[in-house]
């Protein structure tokens, strides 16, 4: 089967490819595939087998901290629309902001399903101070209009680590939490790829940017790494899972040319 | 810029394997990765950014450029230790 009906992505020019994947149209076709038959991120008929007792409490702490990360990403992506250098990028960020809003909503909904009556208060009580410090700094970078630094902090540092944590957590989570996390992971693929590729292109055009980003990295990545390592440890993940978390983040920054 | 002999490339008939993260018309060009033990076919390359298997309807060769739509990455196919890998090209 070939000819005009064939939509071979590999035949696109780099410009046409980028225009296609950054579009709202593409986003809509993508999310329909895995969200159309879900309610709050999981199948309606899925049976809940949530953990009890101390395990449930640890799950609540992890989800509360994911909510902090997702709130940072939501406010960050929304704020970056104004800072973004061109229209296609603004449009892509509008899809990311919608994704992050959805992540926050499904996580809060999951907290309610786990018996948390006031998720807002619970998130405030259980938020990791390091992650809160990261969020404050990220939003300062966004407010300061520093596109490269803010995008690096958000779509590389925060999201690469989130991506790895959600993977690890999903592998051993109860079925509903797993479905919720797997849906988030699918969205995050676009966000980490967008951040890495956008920054990769900018560094290629101006390698001097790297020095500035190295400072951001030195200041911020430990805050996020610490938070998520703690989350994984409390969920009972083996040490190897925590190493994987650091590794996938390091691979990303290595590809961007950081030692 | 290939130094391979001009052997015609093998063609592959792609089927939708249930990869649901890209619009329907592109789905057959991707599939989920099964981890380290997952053996890639001659038309497949692993995306190093998001760990999805990118597929082509023809055999891939060193120097080819293909795209991962799941994470919006352009990949150049390179040979490392006799195996083909996708390297990110910004
Ligand atoms: Fe998110
Ligand atoms: Fe995200
Ligand atoms: Zn990818």
mmCIF file of C-alpha atoms and ligand atoms in Angstrom:
data_model
loop_
_atom_site.group_PDB
_atom_site.id
_atom_site.type_symbol
_atom_site.label_atom_id
_atom_site.label_comp_id
_atom_site.label_asym_id
_atom_site.label_seq_id
_atom_site.Cartn_x
_atom_site.Cartn_y
_atom_site.Cartn_z
ATOM 1 C CA UNK A 1 0.000 0.000 0.000
ATOM 2 C CA UNK A 2 1.577 3.262 -1.054
ATOM 3 C CA UNK A 3 0.667 6.427 -2.893
ATOM 4 C CA UNK A 4 -1.118 9.527 -1.698
ATOM 5 C CA UNK A 5 -3.020 7.697 1.071
ATOM 6 C CA UNK A 6 0.287 6.788 2.714
ATOM 7 C CA UNK A 7 1.198 9.188 5.539
ATOM 8 C CA UNK A 8 4.854 8.304 5.885
ATOM 9 C CA UNK A 9 6.215 10.599 8.600
ATOM 10 C CA UNK A 10 9.787 9.823 7.557
ATOM 11 C CA UNK A 11 9.188 11.413 4.154
ATOM 12 C CA UNK A 12 8.542 14.827 5.738
ATOM 13 C CA UNK A 13 11.123 17.605 5.589
ATOM 14 C CA UNK A 14 12.405 18.643 9.038
ATOM 15 C CA UNK A 15 10.378 21.860 8.778
ATOM 16 C CA UNK A 16 7.177 20.061 7.800
ATOM 17 C CA UNK A 17 7.733 17.498 10.556
ATOM 18 C CA UNK A 18 8.124 20.174 13.195
ATOM 19 C CA UNK A 19 5.085 22.083 11.979
ATOM 20 C CA UNK A 20 3.044 18.884 12.103
ATOM 21 C CA UNK A 21 4.016 17.699 15.587
ATOM 22 C CA UNK A 22 3.799 21.134 17.202
ATOM 23 C CA UNK A 23 0.248 21.673 15.968
ATOM 24 C CA UNK A 24 -2.913 21.555 18.005
ATOM 25 C CA UNK A 25 -4.307 19.294 15.294
ATOM 26 C CA UNK A 26 -1.599 16.696 15.946
ATOM 27 C CA UNK A 27 -2.100 16.928 19.714
ATOM 28 C CA UNK A 28 -5.825 16.342 19.308
ATOM 29 C CA UNK A 29 -5.309 13.214 17.187
ATOM 30 C CA UNK A 30 -2.707 11.935 19.644
ATOM 31 C CA UNK A 31 -4.627 12.286 22.903
ATOM 32 C CA UNK A 32 -7.833 10.906 21.415
ATOM 33 C CA UNK A 33 -6.036 7.603 21.036
ATOM 34 C CA UNK A 34 -5.504 7.064 24.740
ATOM 35 C CA UNK A 35 -7.968 9.328 26.524
ATOM 36 C CA UNK A 36 -11.221 9.003 24.588
ATOM 37 C CA UNK A 37 -12.540 6.034 26.583
ATOM 38 C CA UNK A 38 -11.251 7.160 30.008
ATOM 39 C CA UNK A 39 -12.656 9.100 32.906
ATOM 40 C CA UNK A 40 -10.107 10.923 35.078
ATOM 41 C CA UNK A 41 -7.293 9.021 33.421
ATOM 42 C CA UNK A 42 -8.517 5.465 33.920
ATOM 43 C CA UNK A 43 -11.025 3.038 32.455
ATOM 44 C CA UNK A 44 -14.448 3.525 33.933
ATOM 45 C CA UNK A 45 -14.896 -0.165 34.710
ATOM 46 C CA UNK A 46 -11.435 -0.673 36.262
ATOM 47 C CA UNK A 47 -11.648 -2.260 39.706
ATOM 48 C CA UNK A 48 -9.890 -0.406 42.489
ATOM 49 C CA UNK A 49 -7.340 -2.368 44.463
ATOM 50 C CA UNK A 50 -5.705 0.545 46.251
ATOM 51 C CA UNK A 51 -3.258 -0.247 49.034
ATOM 52 C CA UNK A 52 -4.307 0.066 52.667
ATOM 53 C CA UNK A 53 -2.743 1.441 55.829
ATOM 54 C CA UNK A 54 0.834 2.690 55.711
ATOM 55 C CA UNK A 55 1.161 1.812 52.020
ATOM 56 C CA UNK A 56 -1.836 3.969 51.209
ATOM 57 C CA UNK A 57 -0.354 6.794 53.238
ATOM 58 C CA UNK A 58 2.915 6.572 51.292
ATOM 59 C CA UNK A 59 0.998 6.566 48.018
ATOM 60 C CA UNK A 60 -0.848 9.709 49.117
ATOM 61 C CA UNK A 61 2.470 11.432 49.903
ATOM 62 C CA UNK A 62 3.868 10.517 46.482
ATOM 63 C CA UNK A 63 0.740 11.717 44.665
ATOM 64 C CA UNK A 64 0.736 14.977 46.657
ATOM 65 C CA UNK A 65 4.267 15.653 45.504
ATOM 66 C CA UNK A 66 3.390 14.786 41.913
ATOM 67 C CA UNK A 67 0.665 17.416 42.287
ATOM 68 C CA UNK A 68 3.302 19.977 43.296
ATOM 69 C CA UNK A 69 5.376 19.069 40.227
ATOM 70 C CA UNK A 70 2.368 19.206 37.933
ATOM 71 C CA UNK A 71 1.278 22.564 39.346
ATOM 72 C CA UNK A 72 4.770 23.895 38.662
ATOM 73 C CA UNK A 73 4.564 22.537 35.106
ATOM 74 C CA UNK A 74 1.064 23.962 34.598
ATOM 75 C CA UNK A 75 2.006 27.442 35.784
ATOM 76 C CA UNK A 76 5.337 27.211 33.982
ATOM 77 C CA UNK A 77 3.893 26.098 30.630
ATOM 78 C CA UNK A 78 1.143 28.714 30.848
ATOM 79 C CA UNK A 79 3.623 31.489 31.667
ATOM 80 C CA UNK A 80 6.028 30.406 28.948
ATOM 81 C CA UNK A 81 3.433 31.038 26.233
ATOM 82 C CA UNK A 82 4.180 34.744 26.588
ATOM 83 C CA UNK A 83 7.946 34.187 26.568
ATOM 84 C CA UNK A 84 8.057 31.717 23.641
ATOM 85 C CA UNK A 85 9.961 33.010 20.620
ATOM 86 C CA UNK A 86 7.413 32.220 17.890
ATOM 87 C CA UNK A 87 3.817 31.269 17.188
ATOM 88 C CA UNK A 88 4.193 27.504 16.575
ATOM 89 C CA UNK A 89 6.012 27.254 19.910
ATOM 90 C CA UNK A 90 3.233 29.198 21.644
ATOM 91 C CA UNK A 91 0.686 26.813 20.137
ATOM 92 C CA UNK A 92 2.645 23.778 21.309
ATOM 93 C CA UNK A 93 2.870 25.231 24.818
ATOM 94 C CA UNK A 94 -0.894 25.713 24.847
ATOM 95 C CA UNK A 95 -1.235 21.942 24.363
ATOM 96 C CA UNK A 96 1.311 21.330 27.097
ATOM 97 C CA UNK A 97 -0.574 23.614 29.490
ATOM 98 C CA UNK A 98 -3.758 21.615 28.805
ATOM 99 C CA UNK A 99 -1.880 18.357 29.432
ATOM 100 C CA UNK A 100 -0.484 19.636 32.738
ATOM 101 C CA UNK A 101 -3.917 20.825 33.849
ATOM 102 C CA UNK A 102 -5.253 17.363 33.106
ATOM 103 C CA UNK A 103 -2.408 15.725 35.064
ATOM 104 C CA UNK A 104 -3.168 17.838 38.087
ATOM 105 C CA UNK A 105 -6.874 17.061 37.814
ATOM 106 C CA UNK A 106 -6.494 13.284 37.529
ATOM 107 C CA UNK A 107 -3.994 13.174 40.392
ATOM 108 C CA UNK A 108 -6.299 15.191 42.655
ATOM 109 C CA UNK A 109 -9.148 12.916 41.642
ATOM 110 C CA UNK A 110 -7.024 9.892 42.525
ATOM 111 C CA UNK A 111 -6.294 11.424 45.948
ATOM 112 C CA UNK A 112 -10.049 11.750 46.516
ATOM 113 C CA UNK A 113 -10.575 8.133 45.473
ATOM 114 C CA UNK A 114 -7.975 7.198 48.091
ATOM 115 C CA UNK A 115 -10.054 8.920 50.745
ATOM 116 C CA UNK A 116 -8.328 12.289 50.931
ATOM 117 C CA UNK A 117 -11.121 14.740 51.707
ATOM 118 C CA UNK A 118 -9.196 17.968 51.271
ATOM 119 C CA UNK A 119 -6.473 17.386 48.662
ATOM 120 C CA UNK A 120 -5.432 21.045 48.713
ATOM 121 C CA UNK A 121 -4.635 20.905 52.450
ATOM 122 C CA UNK A 122 -3.004 17.497 52.108
ATOM 123 C CA UNK A 123 -0.724 18.693 49.296
ATOM 124 C CA UNK A 124 0.310 21.694 51.409
ATOM 125 C CA UNK A 125 1.029 19.420 54.370
ATOM 126 C CA UNK A 126 3.016 16.803 52.468
ATOM 127 C CA UNK A 127 4.864 18.896 49.864
ATOM 128 C CA UNK A 128 8.601 18.361 49.809
ATOM 129 C CA UNK A 129 10.369 21.696 50.628
ATOM 130 C CA UNK A 130 12.966 21.035 47.903
ATOM 131 C CA UNK A 131 10.297 20.691 45.255
ATOM 132 C CA UNK A 132 8.606 23.870 46.481
ATOM 133 C CA UNK A 133 11.939 25.676 46.245
ATOM 134 C CA UNK A 134 12.345 24.356 42.693
ATOM 135 C CA UNK A 135 8.863 25.578 41.767
ATOM 136 C CA UNK A 136 9.545 29.070 43.114
ATOM 137 C CA UNK A 137 12.770 29.333 41.155
ATOM 138 C CA UNK A 138 11.219 27.960 37.961
ATOM 139 C CA UNK A 139 8.460 30.559 38.088
ATOM 140 C CA UNK A 140 11.047 33.306 38.673
ATOM 141 C CA UNK A 141 12.837 32.223 35.509
ATOM 142 C CA UNK A 142 9.544 32.267 33.615
ATOM 143 C CA UNK A 143 8.635 35.712 34.971
ATOM 144 C CA UNK A 144 12.091 36.978 34.068
ATOM 145 C CA UNK A 145 11.408 35.975 30.449
ATOM 146 C CA UNK A 146 14.437 33.665 30.311
ATOM 147 C CA UNK A 147 13.192 31.218 27.670
ATOM 148 C CA UNK A 148 16.259 28.960 27.565
ATOM 149 C CA UNK A 149 16.670 28.669 31.324
ATOM 150 C CA UNK A 150 12.978 28.246 32.093
ATOM 151 C CA UNK A 151 12.498 25.650 29.380
ATOM 152 C CA UNK A 152 15.568 23.779 30.593
ATOM 153 C CA UNK A 153 14.357 23.822 34.211
ATOM 154 C CA UNK A 154 10.868 22.738 33.307
ATOM 155 C CA UNK A 155 10.931 20.487 30.241
ATOM 156 C CA UNK A 156 14.340 18.949 30.870
ATOM 157 C CA UNK A 157 15.092 18.887 34.609
ATOM 158 C CA UNK A 158 11.581 18.540 36.029
ATOM 159 C CA UNK A 159 10.005 16.496 33.248
ATOM 160 C CA UNK A 160 12.852 14.086 32.527
ATOM 161 C CA UNK A 161 12.870 13.094 36.179
ATOM 162 C CA UNK A 162 9.102 12.967 36.438
ATOM 163 C CA UNK A 163 9.034 10.769 33.363
ATOM 164 C CA UNK A 164 11.427 8.292 34.985
ATOM 165 C CA UNK A 165 9.645 8.330 38.353
ATOM 166 C CA UNK A 166 6.216 7.770 36.856
ATOM 167 C CA UNK A 167 7.626 4.842 34.873
ATOM 168 C CA UNK A 168 9.107 3.252 37.961
ATOM 169 C CA UNK A 169 6.046 3.896 40.041
ATOM 170 C CA UNK A 170 3.591 2.676 37.384
ATOM 171 C CA UNK A 171 5.407 -0.653 37.182
ATOM 172 C CA UNK A 172 4.490 -1.536 40.752
ATOM 173 C CA UNK A 173 1.364 0.555 41.389
ATOM 174 C CA UNK A 174 -2.214 -0.632 41.910
ATOM 175 C CA UNK A 175 -4.098 -0.924 38.580
ATOM 176 C CA UNK A 176 -5.930 2.421 38.689
ATOM 177 C CA UNK A 177 -2.920 4.436 39.812
ATOM 178 C CA UNK A 178 -0.971 2.671 37.074
ATOM 179 C CA UNK A 179 -3.448 3.666 34.371
ATOM 180 C CA UNK A 180 -3.447 7.254 35.581
ATOM 181 C CA UNK A 181 0.366 7.373 35.534
ATOM 182 C CA UNK A 182 0.655 5.656 32.158
ATOM 183 C CA UNK A 183 -1.652 8.241 30.609
ATOM 184 C CA UNK A 184 0.498 11.021 32.055
ATOM 185 C CA UNK A 185 3.668 9.374 30.725
ATOM 186 C CA UNK A 186 2.234 9.434 27.195
ATOM 187 C CA UNK A 187 1.746 13.192 27.433
ATOM 188 C CA UNK A 188 5.152 13.717 29.010
ATOM 189 C CA UNK A 189 6.851 12.095 26.006
ATOM 190 C CA UNK A 190 5.852 15.134 23.985
ATOM 191 C CA UNK A 191 7.011 17.562 26.664
ATOM 192 C CA UNK A 192 10.466 16.080 27.233
ATOM 193 C CA UNK A 193 11.010 15.725 23.494
ATOM 194 C CA UNK A 194 9.917 19.284 22.847
ATOM 195 C CA UNK A 195 12.233 20.672 25.532
ATOM 196 C CA UNK A 196 15.274 18.674 24.495
ATOM 197 C CA UNK A 197 14.866 19.367 20.787
ATOM 198 C CA UNK A 198 14.109 23.056 21.165
ATOM 199 C CA UNK A 199 17.130 23.540 23.430
ATOM 200 C CA UNK A 200 19.276 21.302 21.242
ATOM 201 C CA UNK A 201 18.553 23.515 18.234
ATOM 202 C CA UNK A 202 19.241 26.681 20.196
ATOM 203 C CA UNK A 203 22.515 25.381 21.612
ATOM 204 C CA UNK A 204 23.562 24.293 18.123
ATOM 205 C CA UNK A 205 22.969 27.824 16.871
ATOM 206 C CA UNK A 206 24.648 29.432 19.883
ATOM 207 C CA UNK A 207 26.833 27.101 21.980
ATOM 208 C CA UNK A 208 27.375 29.956 24.454
ATOM 209 C CA UNK A 209 23.919 29.225 25.885
ATOM 210 C CA UNK A 210 25.328 26.076 27.458
ATOM 211 C CA UNK A 211 27.293 27.986 30.109
ATOM 212 C CA UNK A 212 24.159 29.752 31.292
ATOM 213 C CA UNK A 213 22.192 26.498 31.400
ATOM 214 C CA UNK A 214 24.972 24.783 33.328
ATOM 215 C CA UNK A 215 24.410 27.296 36.127
ATOM 216 C CA UNK A 216 20.679 26.590 36.133
ATOM 217 C CA UNK A 217 21.424 22.915 36.225
ATOM 218 C CA UNK A 218 23.828 23.269 39.160
ATOM 219 C CA UNK A 219 21.273 25.243 41.107
ATOM 220 C CA UNK A 220 18.180 23.186 40.388
ATOM 221 C CA UNK A 221 18.611 19.568 39.432
ATOM 222 C CA UNK A 222 19.534 18.374 42.932
ATOM 223 C CA UNK A 223 16.263 19.758 44.288
ATOM 224 C CA UNK A 224 14.185 17.676 41.923
ATOM 225 C CA UNK A 225 16.367 14.590 42.087
ATOM 226 C CA UNK A 226 16.223 14.622 45.873
ATOM 227 C CA UNK A 227 12.434 14.879 45.920
ATOM 228 C CA UNK A 228 11.835 12.063 43.493
ATOM 229 C CA UNK A 229 14.467 9.795 45.000
ATOM 230 C CA UNK A 230 12.709 10.212 48.307
ATOM 231 C CA UNK A 231 9.355 9.471 46.695
ATOM 232 C CA UNK A 232 10.703 6.288 45.113
ATOM 233 C CA UNK A 233 12.390 5.179 48.324
ATOM 234 C CA UNK A 234 9.204 5.645 50.330
ATOM 235 C CA UNK A 235 7.261 3.669 47.735
ATOM 236 C CA UNK A 236 9.661 0.805 48.391
ATOM 237 C CA UNK A 237 11.437 0.953 45.023
ATOM 238 C CA UNK A 238 14.787 -0.858 44.914
ATOM 239 C CA UNK A 239 18.018 1.160 44.796
ATOM 240 C CA UNK A 240 18.356 0.254 41.109
ATOM 241 C CA UNK A 241 15.147 2.172 40.376
ATOM 242 C CA UNK A 242 16.624 5.264 41.982
ATOM 243 C CA UNK A 243 19.759 4.877 39.866
ATOM 244 C CA UNK A 244 17.625 4.605 36.733
ATOM 245 C CA UNK A 245 15.974 7.866 37.658
ATOM 246 C CA UNK A 246 19.284 9.725 37.702
ATOM 247 C CA UNK A 247 20.535 7.881 34.622
ATOM 248 C CA UNK A 248 17.773 8.819 32.218
ATOM 249 C CA UNK A 249 18.090 12.451 33.266
ATOM 250 C CA UNK A 250 21.878 12.340 32.831
ATOM 251 C CA UNK A 251 21.519 10.829 29.364
ATOM 252 C CA UNK A 252 19.335 13.751 28.342
ATOM 253 C CA UNK A 253 21.762 16.392 29.560
ATOM 254 C CA UNK A 254 24.670 14.490 28.004
ATOM 255 C CA UNK A 255 22.949 14.564 24.625
ATOM 256 C CA UNK A 256 22.653 18.317 25.068
ATOM 257 C CA UNK A 257 26.403 18.467 25.558
ATOM 258 C CA UNK A 258 26.745 18.718 29.326
ATOM 259 C CA UNK A 259 29.448 16.540 30.800
ATOM 260 C CA UNK B 1 26.361 9.431 1.932
ATOM 261 C CA UNK B 2 26.182 5.667 2.232
ATOM 262 C CA UNK B 3 29.151 3.397 1.604
ATOM 263 C CA UNK B 4 27.001 0.281 1.519
ATOM 264 C CA UNK B 5 26.792 -1.606 -1.759
ATOM 265 C CA UNK B 6 23.670 -0.749 -3.704
ATOM 266 C CA UNK B 7 21.636 -3.761 -2.641
ATOM 267 C CA UNK B 8 17.941 -2.945 -2.963
ATOM 268 C CA UNK B 9 16.293 -2.337 0.369
ATOM 269 C CA UNK B 10 13.935 -4.860 1.805
ATOM 270 C CA UNK B 11 10.340 -3.586 2.002
ATOM 271 C CA UNK B 12 8.139 -4.053 5.040
ATOM 272 C CA UNK B 13 4.363 -4.154 5.257
ATOM 273 C CA UNK B 14 3.543 -2.243 8.424
ATOM 274 C CA UNK B 15 0.610 -3.058 10.648
ATOM 275 C CA UNK B 16 -0.984 -1.089 13.454
ATOM 276 C CA UNK B 17 0.228 -2.773 16.648
ATOM 277 C CA UNK B 18 -1.902 -0.651 18.974
ATOM 278 C CA UNK B 19 0.483 2.228 19.540
ATOM 279 C CA UNK B 20 -1.987 4.948 20.468
ATOM 280 C CA UNK B 21 0.140 8.040 21.122
ATOM 281 C CA UNK B 22 0.096 9.540 17.631
ATOM 282 C CA UNK B 23 -2.822 10.329 15.304
ATOM 283 C CA UNK B 24 -4.330 7.242 13.678
ATOM 284 C CA UNK B 25 -2.739 7.749 10.258
ATOM 285 C CA UNK B 26 0.765 7.527 11.760
ATOM 286 C CA UNK B 27 0.245 4.692 14.234
ATOM 287 C CA UNK B 28 1.727 1.845 12.227
ATOM 288 C CA UNK B 29 5.058 3.677 12.088
ATOM 289 C CA UNK B 30 5.579 3.188 15.817
ATOM 290 C CA UNK B 31 5.320 0.481 18.389
ATOM 291 C CA UNK B 32 5.858 0.051 22.093
ATOM 292 C CA UNK B 33 9.322 -1.149 23.157
ATOM 293 C CA UNK B 34 9.478 -4.418 25.107
ATOM 294 C CA UNK B 35 12.686 -3.597 27.010
ATOM 295 C CA UNK B 36 16.260 -4.837 26.570
ATOM 296 C CA UNK B 37 15.175 -8.264 25.336
ATOM 297 C CA UNK B 38 13.064 -6.771 22.530
ATOM 298 C CA UNK B 39 14.761 -7.595 19.236
ATOM 299 C CA UNK B 40 14.429 -4.877 16.632
ATOM 300 C CA UNK B 41 13.701 -5.743 12.990
ATOM 301 C CA UNK B 42 15.674 -4.368 10.054
ATOM 302 C CA UNK B 43 13.187 -1.531 9.632
ATOM 303 C CA UNK B 44 13.151 -0.501 13.294
ATOM 304 C CA UNK B 45 15.167 1.875 15.473
ATOM 305 C CA UNK B 46 14.731 2.713 19.151
ATOM 306 C CA UNK B 47 14.174 6.369 20.038
ATOM 307 C CA UNK B 48 16.745 7.189 22.750
ATOM 308 C CA UNK B 49 14.672 10.109 24.051
ATOM 309 C CA UNK B 50 11.353 8.420 24.781
ATOM 310 C CA UNK B 51 12.086 4.696 24.240
ATOM 311 C CA UNK B 52 9.490 4.058 21.565
ATOM 312 C CA UNK B 53 10.327 1.874 18.537
ATOM 313 C CA UNK B 54 10.296 3.890 15.302
ATOM 314 C CA UNK B 55 9.448 1.875 12.154
ATOM 315 C CA UNK B 56 9.915 2.421 8.461
ATOM 316 C CA UNK B 57 8.269 0.666 5.520
ATOM 317 C CA UNK B 58 11.719 -0.162 4.201
ATOM 318 C CA UNK B 59 14.929 -1.445 5.675
ATOM 319 C CA UNK B 60 16.827 1.290 7.531
ATOM 320 C CA UNK B 61 20.472 1.934 6.792
ATOM 321 C CA UNK B 62 23.233 3.956 8.306
ATOM 322 C CA UNK B 63 22.832 7.626 7.476
ATOM 323 C CA UNK B 64 19.030 7.501 7.149
ATOM 324 C CA UNK B 65 16.968 10.131 8.893
ATOM 325 C CA UNK B 66 13.730 9.144 10.556
ATOM 326 C CA UNK B 67 11.373 10.774 13.006
ATOM 327 C CA UNK B 68 9.924 9.834 16.369
ATOM 328 C CA UNK B 69 6.535 11.523 16.479
ATOM 329 C CA UNK B 70 5.824 10.407 20.043
ATOM 330 C CA UNK B 71 8.476 12.841 21.309
ATOM 331 C CA UNK B 72 9.023 15.002 18.205
ATOM 332 C CA UNK B 73 12.622 13.935 17.681
ATOM 333 C CA UNK B 74 14.617 13.665 14.457
ATOM 334 C CA UNK B 75 16.944 10.672 14.445
ATOM 335 C CA UNK B 76 19.967 9.825 12.345
ATOM 336 C CA UNK B 77 20.665 6.124 11.972
ATOM 337 C CA UNK B 78 24.228 5.208 12.955
ATOM 338 C CA UNK B 79 26.049 1.919 13.307
ATOM 339 C CA UNK B 80 27.465 1.219 16.772
ATOM 340 C CA UNK B 81 29.183 -2.132 17.426
ATOM 341 C CA UNK B 82 27.503 -3.605 14.381
ATOM 342 C CA UNK B 83 24.044 -2.544 15.521
ATOM 343 C CA UNK B 84 21.943 0.271 14.119
ATOM 344 C CA UNK B 85 20.985 2.986 16.575
ATOM 345 C CA UNK B 86 19.057 6.205 16.373
ATOM 346 C CA UNK B 87 21.028 9.280 17.385
ATOM 347 C CA UNK B 88 19.251 12.543 18.065
ATOM 348 C CA UNK B 89 19.788 15.237 15.478
ATOM 349 C CA UNK B 90 18.664 18.673 16.600
HETATM 350 FE FE1 LIG C 1 2.742 16.773 33.648
HETATM 351 FE FE1 LIG C 2 4.794 17.768 31.290
HETATM 352 ZN ZN1 LIG C 3 10.846 9.435 20.879
#
